Amino acid sequence: MTTVTPAAPRVGVPKRRGAISQSVRDSLTVAKRNLIRMLRIPEMVIFGLIQPIMFVVLFSYVFGGSINVGGSTSSAAYREFLMAGIFAQTVTFATAGAGAGIADDMHRGLIDRFRSLPMARGAVLTGRTLADLVQTALTLVVLAVVAFLVGWRSHENLGKVLAGFALLLLLGYAFSWIGALIGLSVRTPEAATSGGLIWLFPLTFISNAFVPSDNMPTFLRHIAEWNPFSATVQAARELFGNLPPNYKAPDAWPMQHPVWASLIWSVLIIVAFRTLAVRKYRSATA
């Protein structure tokens, strides 16, 4: 007679974490690592604050009173017109830092160490861009205080003001993915810094950030009106209540509906450049 041996109970197999939850967890871990690094190197934050503060002071007092805004050449009118442009320029210029940081991680082999760990592939880039977003938010807070001290005021309720800053941060986050792609495409952090800035200057100056686009040559005016940077600047001015008196928006759709245009542009940039950056990351570390 044979004896039937009962089957051994199955040892519980841990449930595999969902891909989304793992990606979120890994992204936050990488973001925490980058934030700790920023705290240990405070000069990174300090130097990042100096440039936008200089822009606020110089533009306010050098150009204030010499540029006609809504029929007025007063310094106060120009400061209110200017600040949304300075805020937007600050969040987009963070692109260079994002690209340089990722290029530095690639250069020092840190990305290869991350690749050897069982973590989501896109988490390294997402974590880095989230950490840059936190630093950008801190910069905006300091910049808003400086702007208040030089005479900038908002004329809308707190909800609209916060919505304006949210659109600015969304644009900054979108541009950080452009920086991530640049950082993965070059060999050195210095090249990433140059590559991150060289295209930003024409983007920010061929816009409505510092002067009204009305007096630009026709072809430049069309570029400025459809510039994603201009859409966010216009939306911020509208939400801050900083549009010039008797202002009439240009006929271009982004200037007529700047909040929607800003949202659409930022989301499209995030989707497109995150896809390209993650693909580049995978091919660069394959």
XYZ file of C-alpha atoms in Angstrom:
286
model
C 0.000 0.000 0.000
C 1.422 3.316 -0.957
C 1.270 6.273 1.315
C 0.158 9.511 -0.179
C 2.225 12.357 1.160
C 0.181 15.501 1.488
C 1.447 18.339 -0.590
C 3.464 20.881 1.310
C 1.665 24.145 1.796
C 2.700 26.761 -0.711
C 4.889 29.460 0.666
C 3.238 32.818 0.180
C 4.761 34.674 -2.730
C 4.955 38.420 -2.197
C 2.703 40.281 -4.525
C 4.531 42.088 -7.238
C 4.281 45.780 -6.784
C 2.352 47.563 -9.490
C 4.468 49.270 -12.069
C 2.920 52.652 -11.323
C 3.343 52.426 -7.542
C 6.932 51.265 -7.953
C 7.688 54.108 -10.342
C 6.194 56.660 -7.927
C 8.109 55.229 -4.966
C 11.396 55.126 -6.874
C 10.892 58.637 -8.243
C 10.320 60.038 -4.753
C 13.420 58.226 -3.480
C 15.571 59.767 -6.210
C 13.968 63.179 -5.601
C 14.792 62.908 -1.883
C 18.395 62.053 -2.730
C 18.715 65.138 -4.931
C 17.090 67.416 -2.359
C 19.482 66.200 0.346
C 22.363 66.904 -2.032
C 21.075 70.453 -2.565
C 20.915 71.012 1.204
C 24.498 69.819 1.575
C 25.643 72.177 -1.185
C 23.753 75.401 -0.292
C 25.719 77.479 -2.783
C 23.714 75.728 -5.538
C 20.543 77.316 -4.167
C 22.162 80.658 -3.305
C 23.686 81.190 -6.758
C 20.381 80.143 -8.298
C 18.699 82.987 -6.408
C 21.188 85.732 -7.235
C 20.562 85.916 -10.985
C 16.746 86.368 -10.882
C 17.070 88.939 -8.081
C 19.536 90.880 -10.240
C 17.081 90.745 -13.163
C 14.289 92.116 -10.971
C 16.346 95.036 -9.694
C 18.054 95.880 -12.990
C 14.976 95.661 -15.216
C 12.817 97.525 -12.687
C 15.134 100.496 -12.269
C 16.981 100.573 -15.604
C 14.032 100.077 -17.983
C 11.280 101.309 -15.677
C 10.042 104.678 -16.895
C 11.431 104.279 -20.408
C 9.014 101.693 -21.841
C 5.438 102.543 -22.748
C 3.060 100.012 -21.182
C -0.624 100.536 -21.802
C -0.121 104.236 -22.514
C 1.934 104.798 -19.359
C 5.679 105.138 -18.903
C 5.657 105.135 -15.102
C 8.043 102.833 -13.268
C 5.192 101.343 -11.219
C 3.249 100.339 -14.343
C 6.301 98.718 -15.881
C 7.146 96.781 -12.702
C 3.698 95.244 -12.643
C 3.988 94.405 -16.340
C 7.511 93.047 -15.911
C 7.211 90.669 -12.976
C 5.269 87.887 -14.687
C 8.005 87.832 -17.348
C 10.776 87.658 -14.736
C 8.966 84.849 -12.911
C 8.587 82.899 -16.156
C 12.196 83.501 -17.161
C 13.366 82.231 -13.775
C 11.474 78.938 -13.973
C 12.594 78.274 -17.543
C 16.246 79.105 -16.895
C 16.241 76.251 -14.372
C 16.407 74.069 -17.509
C 20.170 74.587 -17.676
C 20.630 73.384 -14.098
C 18.510 70.295 -14.704
C 20.517 69.372 -17.790
C 23.856 69.995 -16.089
C 22.850 67.893 -13.076
C 21.857 64.896 -15.190
C 24.972 65.247 -17.366
C 27.086 65.294 -14.195
C 25.387 62.141 -12.900
C 26.061 60.446 -16.246
C 29.677 61.624 -16.265
C 30.373 60.318 -12.737
C 28.710 56.961 -13.379
C 25.891 57.506 -10.924
C 23.291 56.665 -13.556
C 24.997 53.300 -14.100
C 24.693 52.554 -10.377
C 21.006 53.417 -10.471
C 20.628 51.169 -13.503
C 22.019 48.197 -11.572
C 19.213 48.518 -9.015
C 15.738 46.993 -9.449
C 14.007 50.292 -10.058
C 11.754 51.827 -12.669
C 13.739 53.178 -15.599
C 12.010 56.558 -15.782
C 12.250 57.120 -12.011
C 15.785 58.492 -12.203
C 14.742 61.318 -14.504
C 11.377 61.919 -12.845
C 13.002 62.147 -9.421
C 15.568 64.605 -10.704
C 12.959 66.851 -12.322
C 10.781 66.772 -9.176
C 13.749 67.890 -7.062
C 14.410 70.707 -9.527
C 10.732 71.675 -9.248
C 11.070 72.037 -5.464
C 14.145 74.241 -5.891
C 12.322 76.337 -8.500
C 9.365 76.792 -6.139
C 11.728 78.014 -3.414
C 13.305 80.455 -5.867
C 9.883 81.788 -6.854
C 8.951 82.422 -3.219
C 12.120 84.449 -2.624
C 11.688 86.259 -5.927
C 8.093 87.202 -5.092
C 9.268 88.737 -1.804
C 11.939 90.764 -3.620
C 9.376 91.859 -6.209
C 7.061 93.003 -3.429
C 9.879 95.031 -1.905
C 10.567 96.859 -5.192
C 6.900 97.740 -5.635
C 5.170 94.848 -7.412
C 1.595 94.193 -6.322
C -1.099 91.710 -7.274
C -4.666 92.950 -7.687
C -6.511 89.637 -7.636
C -7.591 87.240 -4.880
C -5.285 84.653 -3.348
C -6.757 81.795 -5.376
C -5.919 83.441 -8.691
C -2.447 84.413 -7.506
C -1.712 80.806 -6.490
C -3.096 79.606 -9.839
C -0.699 81.966 -11.603
C 2.279 80.601 -9.709
C 1.059 77.043 -10.369
C 1.087 77.708 -14.124
C 4.608 79.123 -13.829
C 5.802 76.020 -11.957
C 4.121 73.758 -14.506
C 5.998 75.537 -17.287
C 9.241 75.186 -15.322
C 8.603 71.466 -14.818
C 7.889 71.050 -18.535
C 11.132 72.789 -19.472
C 13.088 70.675 -16.990
C 12.310 67.680 -19.225
C 13.898 69.545 -22.126
C 16.917 70.012 -19.860
C 16.883 66.302 -19.018
C 17.017 65.399 -22.706
C 19.880 67.840 -23.279
C 21.771 66.452 -20.265
C 21.489 62.921 -21.639
C 22.589 64.010 -25.121
C 25.906 65.691 -24.252
C 29.123 64.460 -22.706
C 29.894 67.042 -20.031
C 27.965 69.241 -17.562
C 29.530 72.339 -19.147
C 28.082 71.410 -22.530
C 24.693 70.789 -20.900
C 24.745 74.253 -19.319
C 25.586 75.913 -22.646
C 23.063 73.797 -24.526
C 20.404 74.594 -21.946
C 20.839 78.365 -22.223
C 21.642 79.078 -25.857
C 18.066 78.532 -27.087
C 16.406 80.049 -24.018
C 17.548 83.602 -24.712
C 15.727 83.968 -28.059
C 12.724 82.102 -26.632
C 12.371 84.488 -23.690
C 13.235 87.716 -25.505
C 11.049 87.073 -28.577
C 8.026 87.143 -26.324
C 5.827 89.506 -24.370
C 7.895 89.082 -21.206
C 9.792 92.366 -21.122
C 8.101 94.565 -23.727
C 4.654 94.505 -25.353
C 4.662 92.565 -28.613
C 2.596 95.229 -30.414
C 5.605 97.147 -31.715
C 7.563 94.137 -32.936
C 7.997 93.463 -36.664
C 5.092 91.402 -37.993
C 6.902 88.054 -38.246
C 8.410 88.430 -34.754
C 5.060 89.449 -33.340
C 3.457 86.246 -34.627
C 6.281 84.189 -33.117
C 5.893 85.980 -29.795
C 2.131 85.491 -29.720
C 2.384 81.725 -30.315
C 5.393 81.270 -28.058
C 4.541 78.907 -25.138
C 6.587 81.195 -22.909
C 4.396 84.162 -23.883
C 1.219 82.210 -23.124
C 2.313 81.544 -19.552
C 3.469 85.142 -19.061
C 0.125 86.413 -20.343
C -1.784 83.962 -18.137
C 0.219 84.996 -15.065
C -0.389 88.693 -15.754
C -4.091 87.997 -16.099
C -4.250 85.953 -12.882
C -2.135 88.473 -10.952
C -4.225 91.390 -12.199
C -1.170 92.996 -13.794
C -2.505 93.665 -17.285
C -1.919 97.284 -18.349
C -4.844 99.727 -18.230
C -6.974 99.760 -21.389
C -5.230 96.576 -22.500
C -6.507 94.853 -25.630
C -5.213 91.340 -26.173
C -3.827 90.436 -29.623
C -6.082 88.404 -31.897
C -3.922 85.256 -31.653
C -5.738 82.422 -29.833
C -3.037 81.917 -27.149
C -3.281 85.583 -26.185
C -7.082 85.475 -26.114
C -7.110 82.317 -23.945
C -3.731 82.393 -22.180
C -4.592 80.101 -19.256
C -5.753 77.289 -21.532
C -2.878 77.900 -23.930
C -0.371 77.726 -21.074
C -1.833 74.455 -19.799
C -1.912 72.881 -23.254
C 1.639 73.948 -24.125
C 3.064 72.727 -20.802
C 1.319 69.344 -20.971
C 2.402 68.800 -24.583
C 6.014 69.651 -23.726
C 5.992 67.274 -20.731
C 4.515 64.382 -22.736
C 6.817 64.865 -25.720
C 10.105 65.491 -23.937
C 9.547 63.001 -21.119
C 9.002 60.335 -23.756
C 12.145 61.364 -25.636
C 14.232 61.699 -22.454
C 13.250 58.265 -21.081
C 13.935 56.695 -24.471
C 17.323 58.408 -24.598
C 18.067 57.271 -21.046
C 17.340 53.667 -21.912
C 19.480 53.734 -25.053
C 22.310 55.565 -23.286
C 22.473 52.999 -20.499
C 21.709 49.894 -22.544
